[in-house]
mmCIF file of C-alpha atoms in Angstrom:
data_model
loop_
_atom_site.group_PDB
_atom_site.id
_atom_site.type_symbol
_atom_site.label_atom_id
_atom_site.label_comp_id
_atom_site.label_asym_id
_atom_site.label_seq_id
_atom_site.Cartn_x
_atom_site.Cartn_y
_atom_site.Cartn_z
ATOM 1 C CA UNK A 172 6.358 9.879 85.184
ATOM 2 C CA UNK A 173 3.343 12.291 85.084
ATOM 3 C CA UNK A 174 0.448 11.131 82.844
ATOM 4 C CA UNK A 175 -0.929 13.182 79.838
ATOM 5 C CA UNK A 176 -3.222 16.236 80.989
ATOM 6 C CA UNK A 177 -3.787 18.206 78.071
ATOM 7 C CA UNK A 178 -6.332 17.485 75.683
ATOM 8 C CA UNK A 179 -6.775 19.796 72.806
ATOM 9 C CA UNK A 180 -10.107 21.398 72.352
ATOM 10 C CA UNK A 181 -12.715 18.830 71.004
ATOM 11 C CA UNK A 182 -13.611 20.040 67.574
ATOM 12 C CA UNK A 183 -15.149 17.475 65.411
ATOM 13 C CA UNK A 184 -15.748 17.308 61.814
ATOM 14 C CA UNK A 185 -19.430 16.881 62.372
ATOM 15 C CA UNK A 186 -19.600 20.086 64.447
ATOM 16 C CA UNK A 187 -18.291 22.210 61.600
ATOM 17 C CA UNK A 188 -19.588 20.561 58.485
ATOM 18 C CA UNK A 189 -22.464 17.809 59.649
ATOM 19 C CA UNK A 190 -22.902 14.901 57.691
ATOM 20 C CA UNK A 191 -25.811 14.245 55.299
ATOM 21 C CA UNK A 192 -28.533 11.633 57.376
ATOM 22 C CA UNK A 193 -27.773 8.927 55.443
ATOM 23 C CA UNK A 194 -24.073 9.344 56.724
ATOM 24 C CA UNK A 195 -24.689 10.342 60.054
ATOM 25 C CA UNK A 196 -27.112 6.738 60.465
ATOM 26 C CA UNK A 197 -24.136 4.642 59.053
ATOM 27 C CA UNK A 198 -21.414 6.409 61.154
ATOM 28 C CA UNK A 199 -23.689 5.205 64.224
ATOM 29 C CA UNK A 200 -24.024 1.883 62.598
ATOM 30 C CA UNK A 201 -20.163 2.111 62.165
ATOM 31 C CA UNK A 202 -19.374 2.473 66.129
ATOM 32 C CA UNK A 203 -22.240 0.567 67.903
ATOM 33 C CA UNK A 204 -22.966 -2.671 66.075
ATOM 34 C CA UNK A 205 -19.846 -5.206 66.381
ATOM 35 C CA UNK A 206 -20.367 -6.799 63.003
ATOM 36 C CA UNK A 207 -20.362 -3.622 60.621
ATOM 37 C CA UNK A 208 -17.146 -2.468 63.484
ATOM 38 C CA UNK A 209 -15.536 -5.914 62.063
ATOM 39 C CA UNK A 210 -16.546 -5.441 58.495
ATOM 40 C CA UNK A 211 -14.973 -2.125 58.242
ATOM 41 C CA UNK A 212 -11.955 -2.752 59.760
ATOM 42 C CA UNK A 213 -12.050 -6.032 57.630
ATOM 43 C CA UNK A 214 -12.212 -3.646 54.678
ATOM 44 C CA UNK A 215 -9.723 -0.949 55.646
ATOM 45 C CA UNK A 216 -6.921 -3.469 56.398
ATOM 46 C CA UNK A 217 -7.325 -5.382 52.972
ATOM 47 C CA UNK A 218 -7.583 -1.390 51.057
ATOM 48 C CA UNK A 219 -4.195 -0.827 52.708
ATOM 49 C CA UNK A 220 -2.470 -3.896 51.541
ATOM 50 C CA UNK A 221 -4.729 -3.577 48.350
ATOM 51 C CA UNK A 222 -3.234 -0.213 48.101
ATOM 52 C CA UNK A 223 1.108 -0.656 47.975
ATOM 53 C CA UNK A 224 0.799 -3.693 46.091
ATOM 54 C CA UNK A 225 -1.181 -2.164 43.076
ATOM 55 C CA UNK A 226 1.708 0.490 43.296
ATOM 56 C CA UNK A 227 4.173 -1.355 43.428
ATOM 57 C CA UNK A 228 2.900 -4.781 41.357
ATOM 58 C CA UNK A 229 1.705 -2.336 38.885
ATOM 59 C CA UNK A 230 4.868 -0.505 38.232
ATOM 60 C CA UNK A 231 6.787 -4.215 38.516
ATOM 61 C CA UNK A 232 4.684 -5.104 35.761
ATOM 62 C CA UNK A 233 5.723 -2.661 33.709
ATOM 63 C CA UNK A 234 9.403 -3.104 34.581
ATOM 64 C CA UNK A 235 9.686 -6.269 33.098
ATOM 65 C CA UNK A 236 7.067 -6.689 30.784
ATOM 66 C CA UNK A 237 8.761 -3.658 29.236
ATOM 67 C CA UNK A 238 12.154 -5.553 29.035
ATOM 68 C CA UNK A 239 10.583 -9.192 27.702
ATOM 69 C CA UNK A 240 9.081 -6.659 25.178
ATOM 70 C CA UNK A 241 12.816 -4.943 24.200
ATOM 71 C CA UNK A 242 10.837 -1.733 25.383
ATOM 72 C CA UNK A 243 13.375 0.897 27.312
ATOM 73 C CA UNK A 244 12.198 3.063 29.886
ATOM 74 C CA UNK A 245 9.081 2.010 30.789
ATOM 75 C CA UNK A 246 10.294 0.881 34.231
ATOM 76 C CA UNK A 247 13.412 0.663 37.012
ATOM 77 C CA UNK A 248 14.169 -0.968 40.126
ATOM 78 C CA UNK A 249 13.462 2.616 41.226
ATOM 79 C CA UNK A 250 10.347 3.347 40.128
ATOM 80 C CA UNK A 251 9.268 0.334 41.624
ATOM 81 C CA UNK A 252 10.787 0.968 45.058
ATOM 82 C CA UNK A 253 9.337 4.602 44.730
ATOM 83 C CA UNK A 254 5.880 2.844 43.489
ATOM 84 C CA UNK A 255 5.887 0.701 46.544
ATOM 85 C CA UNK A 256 6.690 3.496 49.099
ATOM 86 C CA UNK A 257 4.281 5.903 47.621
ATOM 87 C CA UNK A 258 1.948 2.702 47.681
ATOM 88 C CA UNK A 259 3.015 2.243 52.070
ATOM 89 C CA UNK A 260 2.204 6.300 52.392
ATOM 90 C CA UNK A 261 -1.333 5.798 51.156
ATOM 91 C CA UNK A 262 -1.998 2.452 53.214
ATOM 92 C CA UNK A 263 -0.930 4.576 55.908
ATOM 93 C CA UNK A 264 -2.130 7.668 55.375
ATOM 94 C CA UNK A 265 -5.812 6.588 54.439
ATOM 95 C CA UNK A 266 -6.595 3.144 56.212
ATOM 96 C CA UNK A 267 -4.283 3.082 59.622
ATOM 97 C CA UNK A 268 -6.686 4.943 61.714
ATOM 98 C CA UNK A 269 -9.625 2.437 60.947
ATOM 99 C CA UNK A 270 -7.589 -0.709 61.200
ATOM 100 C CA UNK A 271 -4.461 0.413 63.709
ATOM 101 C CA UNK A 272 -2.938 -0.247 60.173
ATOM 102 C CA UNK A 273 -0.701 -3.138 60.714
ATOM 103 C CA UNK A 274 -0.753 -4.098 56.797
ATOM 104 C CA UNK A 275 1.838 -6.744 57.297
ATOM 105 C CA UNK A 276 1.551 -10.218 58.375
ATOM 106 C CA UNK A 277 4.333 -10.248 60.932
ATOM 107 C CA UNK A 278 3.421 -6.950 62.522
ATOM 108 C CA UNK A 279 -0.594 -8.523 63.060
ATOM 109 C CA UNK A 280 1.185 -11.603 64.571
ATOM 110 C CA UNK A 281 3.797 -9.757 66.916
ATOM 111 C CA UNK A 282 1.317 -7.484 68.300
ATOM 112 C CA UNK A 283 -0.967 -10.901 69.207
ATOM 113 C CA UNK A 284 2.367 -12.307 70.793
ATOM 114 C CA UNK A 285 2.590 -9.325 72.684
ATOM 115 C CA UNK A 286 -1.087 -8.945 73.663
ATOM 116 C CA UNK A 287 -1.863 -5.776 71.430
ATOM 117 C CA UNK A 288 -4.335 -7.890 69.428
ATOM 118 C CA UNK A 289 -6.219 -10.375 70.326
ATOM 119 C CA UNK A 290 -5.663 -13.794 68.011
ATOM 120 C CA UNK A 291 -9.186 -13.633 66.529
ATOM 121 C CA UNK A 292 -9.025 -10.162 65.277
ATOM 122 C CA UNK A 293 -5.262 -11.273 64.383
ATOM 123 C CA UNK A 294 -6.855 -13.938 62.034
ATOM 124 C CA UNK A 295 -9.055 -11.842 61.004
ATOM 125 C CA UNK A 296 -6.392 -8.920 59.508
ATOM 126 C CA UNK A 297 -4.410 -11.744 58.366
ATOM 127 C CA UNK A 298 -7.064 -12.996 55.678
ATOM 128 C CA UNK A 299 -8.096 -9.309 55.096
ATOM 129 C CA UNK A 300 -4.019 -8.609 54.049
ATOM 130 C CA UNK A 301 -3.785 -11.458 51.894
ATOM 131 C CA UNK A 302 -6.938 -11.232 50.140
ATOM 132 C CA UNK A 303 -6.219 -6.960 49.656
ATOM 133 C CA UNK A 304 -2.699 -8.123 47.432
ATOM 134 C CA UNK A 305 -5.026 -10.889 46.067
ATOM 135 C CA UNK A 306 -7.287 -8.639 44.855
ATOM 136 C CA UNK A 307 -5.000 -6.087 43.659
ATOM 137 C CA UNK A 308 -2.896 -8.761 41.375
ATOM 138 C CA UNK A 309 -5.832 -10.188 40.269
ATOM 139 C CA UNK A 310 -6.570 -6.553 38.583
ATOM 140 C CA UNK A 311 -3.170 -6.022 37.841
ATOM 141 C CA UNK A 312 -3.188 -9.224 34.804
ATOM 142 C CA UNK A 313 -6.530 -8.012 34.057
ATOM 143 C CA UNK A 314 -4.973 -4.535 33.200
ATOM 144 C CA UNK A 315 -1.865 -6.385 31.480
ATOM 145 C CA UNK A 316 -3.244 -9.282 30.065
ATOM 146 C CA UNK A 317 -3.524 -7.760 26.866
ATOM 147 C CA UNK A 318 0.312 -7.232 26.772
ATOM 148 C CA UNK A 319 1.461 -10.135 28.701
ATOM 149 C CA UNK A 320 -0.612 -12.894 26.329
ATOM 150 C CA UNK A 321 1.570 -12.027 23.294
ATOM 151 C CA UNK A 322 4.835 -12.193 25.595
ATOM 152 C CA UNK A 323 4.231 -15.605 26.647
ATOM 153 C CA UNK A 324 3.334 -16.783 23.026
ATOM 154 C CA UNK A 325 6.882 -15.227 22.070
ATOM 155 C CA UNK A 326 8.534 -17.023 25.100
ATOM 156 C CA UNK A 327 7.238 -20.394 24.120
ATOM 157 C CA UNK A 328 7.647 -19.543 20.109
ATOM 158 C CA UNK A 329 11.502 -19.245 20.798
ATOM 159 C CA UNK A 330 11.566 -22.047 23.081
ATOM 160 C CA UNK A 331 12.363 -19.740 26.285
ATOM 161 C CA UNK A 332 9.038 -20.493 28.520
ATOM 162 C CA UNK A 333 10.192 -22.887 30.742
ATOM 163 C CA UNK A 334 13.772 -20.667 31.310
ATOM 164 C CA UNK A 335 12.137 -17.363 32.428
ATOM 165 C CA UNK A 336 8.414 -17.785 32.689
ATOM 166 C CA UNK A 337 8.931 -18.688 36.613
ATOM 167 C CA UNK A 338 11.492 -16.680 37.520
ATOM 168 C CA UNK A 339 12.271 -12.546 38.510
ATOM 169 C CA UNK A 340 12.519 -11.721 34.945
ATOM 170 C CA UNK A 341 9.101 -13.785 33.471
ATOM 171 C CA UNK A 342 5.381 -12.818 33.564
ATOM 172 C CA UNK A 343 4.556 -14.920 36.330
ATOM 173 C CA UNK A 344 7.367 -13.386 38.163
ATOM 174 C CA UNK A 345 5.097 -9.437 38.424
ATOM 175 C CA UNK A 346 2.675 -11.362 40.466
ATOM 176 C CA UNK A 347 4.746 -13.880 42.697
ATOM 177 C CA UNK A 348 8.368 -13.714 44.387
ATOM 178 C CA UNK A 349 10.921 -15.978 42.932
ATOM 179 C CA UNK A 350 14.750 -16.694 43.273
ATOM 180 C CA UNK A 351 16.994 -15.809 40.580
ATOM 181 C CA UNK A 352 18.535 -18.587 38.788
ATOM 182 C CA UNK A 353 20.500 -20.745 40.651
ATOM 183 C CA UNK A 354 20.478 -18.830 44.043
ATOM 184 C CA UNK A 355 21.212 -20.403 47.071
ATOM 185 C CA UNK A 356 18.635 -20.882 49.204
ATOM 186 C CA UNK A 357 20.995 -20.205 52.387
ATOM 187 C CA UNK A 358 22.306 -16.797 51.027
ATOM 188 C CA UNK A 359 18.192 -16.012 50.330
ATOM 189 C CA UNK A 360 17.517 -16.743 53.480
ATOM 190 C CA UNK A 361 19.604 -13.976 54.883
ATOM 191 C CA UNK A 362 19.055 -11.522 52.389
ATOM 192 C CA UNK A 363 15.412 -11.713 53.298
ATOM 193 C CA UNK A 364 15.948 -11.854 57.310
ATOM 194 C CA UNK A 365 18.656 -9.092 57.615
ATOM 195 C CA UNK A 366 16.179 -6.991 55.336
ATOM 196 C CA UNK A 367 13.115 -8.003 57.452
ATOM 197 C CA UNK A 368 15.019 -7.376 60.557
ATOM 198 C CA UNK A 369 16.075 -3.515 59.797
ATOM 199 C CA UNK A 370 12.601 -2.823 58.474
ATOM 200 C CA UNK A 371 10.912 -4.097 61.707
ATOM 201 C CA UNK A 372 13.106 -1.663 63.624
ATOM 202 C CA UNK A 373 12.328 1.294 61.464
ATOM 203 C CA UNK A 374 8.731 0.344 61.845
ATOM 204 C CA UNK A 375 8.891 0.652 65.619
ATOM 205 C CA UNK A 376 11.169 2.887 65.941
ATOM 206 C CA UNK A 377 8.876 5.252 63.752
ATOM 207 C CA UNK A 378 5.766 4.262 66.009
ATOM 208 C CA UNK A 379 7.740 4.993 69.401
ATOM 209 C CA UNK A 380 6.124 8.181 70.214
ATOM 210 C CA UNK A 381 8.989 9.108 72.738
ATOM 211 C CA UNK A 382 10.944 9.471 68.730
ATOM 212 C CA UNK A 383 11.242 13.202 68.965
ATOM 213 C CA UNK A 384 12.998 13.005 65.632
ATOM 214 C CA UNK A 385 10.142 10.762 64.034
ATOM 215 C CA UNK A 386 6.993 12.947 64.742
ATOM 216 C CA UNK A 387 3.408 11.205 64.030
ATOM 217 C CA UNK A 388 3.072 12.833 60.306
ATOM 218 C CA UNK A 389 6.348 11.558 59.183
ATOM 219 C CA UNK A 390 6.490 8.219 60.403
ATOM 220 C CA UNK A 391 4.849 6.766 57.179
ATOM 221 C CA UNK A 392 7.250 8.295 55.010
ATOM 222 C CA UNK A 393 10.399 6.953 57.392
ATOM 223 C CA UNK A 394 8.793 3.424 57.103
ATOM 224 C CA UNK A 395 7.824 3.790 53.316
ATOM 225 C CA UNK A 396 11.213 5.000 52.230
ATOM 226 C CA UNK A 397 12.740 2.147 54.551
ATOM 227 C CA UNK A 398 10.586 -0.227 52.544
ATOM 228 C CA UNK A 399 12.248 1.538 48.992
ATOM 229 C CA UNK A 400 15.900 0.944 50.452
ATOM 230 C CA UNK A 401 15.446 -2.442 50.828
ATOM 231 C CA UNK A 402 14.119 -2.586 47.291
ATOM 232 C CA UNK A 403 16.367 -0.525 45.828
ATOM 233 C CA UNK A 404 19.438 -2.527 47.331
ATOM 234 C CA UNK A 405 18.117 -5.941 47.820
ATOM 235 C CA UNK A 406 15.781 -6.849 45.492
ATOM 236 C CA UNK A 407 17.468 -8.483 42.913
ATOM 237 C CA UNK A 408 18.733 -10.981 45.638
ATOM 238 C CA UNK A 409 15.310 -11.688 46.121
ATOM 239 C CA UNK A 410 13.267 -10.030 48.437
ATOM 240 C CA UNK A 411 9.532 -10.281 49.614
ATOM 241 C CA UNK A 412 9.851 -8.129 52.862
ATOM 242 C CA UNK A 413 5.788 -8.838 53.811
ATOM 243 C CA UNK A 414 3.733 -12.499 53.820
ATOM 244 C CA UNK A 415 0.969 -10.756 52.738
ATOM 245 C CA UNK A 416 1.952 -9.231 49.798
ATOM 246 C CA UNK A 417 3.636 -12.509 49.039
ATOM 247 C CA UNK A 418 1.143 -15.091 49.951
ATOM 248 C CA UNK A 419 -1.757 -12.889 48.190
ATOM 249 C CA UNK A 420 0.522 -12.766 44.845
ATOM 250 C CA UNK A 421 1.408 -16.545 45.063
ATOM 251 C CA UNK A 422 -2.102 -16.770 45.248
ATOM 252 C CA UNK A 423 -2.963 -14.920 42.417
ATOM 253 C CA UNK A 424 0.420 -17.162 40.461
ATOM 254 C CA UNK A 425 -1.682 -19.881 41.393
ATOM 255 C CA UNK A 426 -5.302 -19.024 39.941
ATOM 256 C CA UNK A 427 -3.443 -18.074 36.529
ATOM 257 C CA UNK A 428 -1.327 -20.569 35.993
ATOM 258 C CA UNK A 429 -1.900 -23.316 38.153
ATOM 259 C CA UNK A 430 1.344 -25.440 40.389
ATOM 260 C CA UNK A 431 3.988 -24.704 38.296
ATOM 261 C CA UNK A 432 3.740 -21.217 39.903
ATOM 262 C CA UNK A 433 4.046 -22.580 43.618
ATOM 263 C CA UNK A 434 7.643 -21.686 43.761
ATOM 264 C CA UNK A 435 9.024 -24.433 45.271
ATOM 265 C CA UNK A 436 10.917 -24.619 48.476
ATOM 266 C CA UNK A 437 11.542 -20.850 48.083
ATOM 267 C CA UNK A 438 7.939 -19.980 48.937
ATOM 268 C CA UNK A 439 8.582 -20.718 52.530
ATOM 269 C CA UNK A 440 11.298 -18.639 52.980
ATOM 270 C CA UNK A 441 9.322 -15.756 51.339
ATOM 271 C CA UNK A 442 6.390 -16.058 53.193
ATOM 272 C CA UNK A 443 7.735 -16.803 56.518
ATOM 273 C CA UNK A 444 10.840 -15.396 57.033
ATOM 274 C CA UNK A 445 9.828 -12.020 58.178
ATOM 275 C CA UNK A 446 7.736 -13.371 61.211
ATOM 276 C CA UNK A 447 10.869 -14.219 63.049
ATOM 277 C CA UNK A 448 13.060 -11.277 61.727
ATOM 278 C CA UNK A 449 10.011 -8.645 62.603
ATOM 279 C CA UNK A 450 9.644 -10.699 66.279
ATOM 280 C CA UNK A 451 13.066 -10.029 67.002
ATOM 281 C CA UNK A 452 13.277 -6.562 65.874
ATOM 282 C CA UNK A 453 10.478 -5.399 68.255
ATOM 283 C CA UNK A 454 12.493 -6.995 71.228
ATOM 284 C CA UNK A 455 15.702 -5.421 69.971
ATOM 285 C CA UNK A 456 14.085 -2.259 69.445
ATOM 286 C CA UNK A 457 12.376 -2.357 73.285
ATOM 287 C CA UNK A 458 15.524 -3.779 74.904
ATOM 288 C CA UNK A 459 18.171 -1.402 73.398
ATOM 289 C CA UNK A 460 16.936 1.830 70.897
ATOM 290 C CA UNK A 461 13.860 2.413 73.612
ATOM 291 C CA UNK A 462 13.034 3.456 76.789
ATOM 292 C CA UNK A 463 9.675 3.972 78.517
ATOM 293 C CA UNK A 464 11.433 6.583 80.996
ATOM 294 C CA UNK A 465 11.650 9.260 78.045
ATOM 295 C CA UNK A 466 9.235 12.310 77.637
ATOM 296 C CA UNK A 467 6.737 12.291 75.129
ATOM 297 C CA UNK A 468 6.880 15.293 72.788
ATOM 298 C CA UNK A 469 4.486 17.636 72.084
ATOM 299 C CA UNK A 470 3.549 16.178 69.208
ATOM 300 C CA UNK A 471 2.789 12.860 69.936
ATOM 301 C CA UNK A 472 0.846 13.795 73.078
ATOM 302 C CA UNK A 473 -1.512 15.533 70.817
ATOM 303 C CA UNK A 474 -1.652 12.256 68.707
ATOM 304 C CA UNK A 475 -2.171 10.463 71.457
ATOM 305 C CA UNK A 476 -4.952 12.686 73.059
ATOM 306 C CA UNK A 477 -6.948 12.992 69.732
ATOM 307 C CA UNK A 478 -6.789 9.281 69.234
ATOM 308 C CA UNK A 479 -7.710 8.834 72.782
ATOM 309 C CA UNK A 480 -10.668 11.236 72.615
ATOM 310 C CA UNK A 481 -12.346 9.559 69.789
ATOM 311 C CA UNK A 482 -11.694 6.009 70.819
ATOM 312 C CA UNK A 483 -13.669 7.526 73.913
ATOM 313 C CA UNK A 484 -16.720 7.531 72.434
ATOM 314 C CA UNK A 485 -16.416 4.209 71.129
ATOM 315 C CA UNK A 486 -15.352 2.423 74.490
ATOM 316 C CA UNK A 487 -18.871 0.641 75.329
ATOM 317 C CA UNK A 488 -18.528 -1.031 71.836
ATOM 318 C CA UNK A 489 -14.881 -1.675 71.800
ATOM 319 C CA UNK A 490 -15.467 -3.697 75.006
ATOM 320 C CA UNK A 491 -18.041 -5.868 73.404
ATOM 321 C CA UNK A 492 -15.839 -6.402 70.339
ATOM 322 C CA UNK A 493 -13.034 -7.550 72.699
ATOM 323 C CA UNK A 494 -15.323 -9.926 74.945
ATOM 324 C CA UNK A 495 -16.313 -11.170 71.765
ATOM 325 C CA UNK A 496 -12.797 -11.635 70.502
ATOM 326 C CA UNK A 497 -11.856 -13.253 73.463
ATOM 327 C CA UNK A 498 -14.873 -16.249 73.120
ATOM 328 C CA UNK A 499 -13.670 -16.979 69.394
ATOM 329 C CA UNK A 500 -10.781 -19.152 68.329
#
C-alpha cells in the first residue's frame, strides 16, 4: 500500500494573524519544556470531561429536581441525552487535539494495552478525567444548592429521605449513578456492558480513518449521538457508560454527603464495567468491521497530514516526554 505523499500547503495561524509576545513566549513554553507539555494536556483532558458532564449533570439536575419539586417541563430523558451529546461535541471539538482526547477511562486504558499510550501518561489522563467530572459536580450543587436544600428538608419532613434520597430519582442521585429500586444486579450488569460494548465500536469505528462514510468533522457527532441513544434507551435501567464521569460524581456524592452515598455493590459495576466491554469492542472492531488493506480517503489523509505536520515541529520534545514516560511508574 503506497504511503501518504501529499501534504497540503503549510499555512499557519501565526503566519496570517501572529500572536501577541506574550502568546508567542508561552506557545514556545507550550512545545519545548516537558512539564508545561504535561500540564496542558493535564488540563485539556480534565476541560473535556469537565465539559459533557456539566451538560449533561446540569440538565440531570434539572430533570429531577424539577419532578421532586412537582415542577413540569423543566427537564426529559431527552434533554439530558441531547445535554450530554452536545456536552461529547465540545470535549471533542475543543480539547481532542491537545490531549488525543480520549475523555473516557476505558479508552486511556485500551490504548495503554495496546501501546498507544504509555501507562504513565495513562495515569496521568486518568486522574485528569476524574477530577474534570469532579470539578464540574462540585459546581453543579453549588449552582443548585439553593433549590436542592429545601427538597431534602421536604423529603425528610414527609418521612421519604431514606426511600429516594439515594436512588435515580433523589438529589444525590444528579451527582452519582444508582440502581433503581430493587434491580438486579445481574440484569445491570448487562445493560451496562451491551451499552458499553456498542459505544466502544462506534467510537472506533468513527476514528478508523479508512470510514469513508465517517469523515474527520463528523466523527464527534456519530460518537456524541451514540452516547444520546444509549441514554435515551437505557438509562432508566441504569447506565453510567464512562468511569470517569462516574467515579468523579461518586466522588463528589461522597464530599456532600458522606458513605451513605457510596452506592454499594453497584458502584463496581458502574465504574468498571466499561473497561472490559470497551477492550473487547476495539478487538471486535479490528478483527471484523476493519481492515488495514482499505484506502484512506481524501479526507482523512488531509487530517492525517495536518496533524502530522504540526506534531513535526514538536518531535524533539515529544521524544523527551516519551523517554520520560517510559522511566516513571
Amino acid at each position: 500500500m503506497t504511503h501518504i505523499t501529499t501534504t497540503p500547503t503549510a499555512v499557519r495561524l501565526a503566519d496570517v494573524q501572529p500572536p501577541a509576545g506574550w502568546v508567542a513566549s508561552w506557545e514556545r513554553k507550550k512545545r519545548g519544556n516537558v512539564a508545561v507539555h504535561w500540564a496542558v494536556e493535564f488540563i485539556a483532558e480534565a476541560f473535556g470531561v469537565f465539559l459533557y458532564t456539566y451538560a449533561g449533570t446540569g440538565s440531570t439536575a434539572a430533570f429531577v429536581l424539577g419532578n421532586l419539586a412537582q415542577q413540569t417541563n423543566l427537564g426529559s430523558l431527552f434533554q439530558v441525552g441531547m445535554a450530554y451529546a452536545i456536552g461529547v461535541v465540545l470535549a471533542l471539538t475543543l480539547c481532542s487535539r491537545v490531549s488525543e482526547g480520549h475523555f473516557s477511562s476505558g479508552i486511556t486504558l485500551v490504548m495503554v494495552a495496546l501501546r498507544k499510550c504509555t501507562p504513565a501518561r495513562g495515569l496521568r489522563l486518568i486522574i485528569a478525567q476524574i477530577l474534570g467530572a469532579y470539578i464540574a459536580c462540585m459546581l453543579i450543587y453549588v449552582q443548585y444548592k439553593d433549590l436542592i436544600e429545601p427538597i431534602e428538608a421536604a423529603l425528610k419532613a414527609s418521612g421519604n429521605y431514606d426511600a429516594i434520597q439515594f436512588t435515580p430519582n433523589g438529589p444525590a442521585g444528579v451527582f452519582a449513578l444508582y440502581t433503581p429500586a430493587h434491580a438486579n444486579l445481574g440484569h445491570v450488569f448487562l445493560n451496562e456492558f451491551v451499552t458499553d460494548f456498542v459505544l466502544g465500536v462506534a467510537i472506533f469505528g468513527s476514528l478508523d480513518p479508512t470510514n469513508t462514510l465517517i469523515p474527520p468533522a463528523m466523527a464527534p457527532w456519530t460518537i456524541a449521538f451514540t452516547y444520546a441513544f444509549v441514554i435515551w434507551g437505557y438509562a432508566p435501567a441504569a447506565l453510567a457508560a464512562n468511569s470517569a464521569r462516574d467515579v468523579g460524581g461518586r466522588l463528589a456524592a461522597l464530599t456532600i454527603w458522606g458513605k451513605a452515598a457510596s452506592g454499594g455493590r453497584y458502584a463496581a459495576i458502574a465504574a468498571l464495567t466499561n473497561i472490559p466491554a470497551t477492550t473487547l469492542a476495539v478487538f471486535f472492531y479490528q478483527l471484523l468491521l476493519g481492515d488495514s488493506s482499505r484506502l484512506l480517503p481524501a479526507a482523512h489523509q488531509e487530517h492525517l497530514a495536518l496533524t502530522r505536520a504540526h506534531s513535526s515541529e514538536e518531535s524533539e520534545m515529544t521524544h523527551s516526554v516519551e523517554s520520560l514516560n517510559d522511566k516513571q511508574v
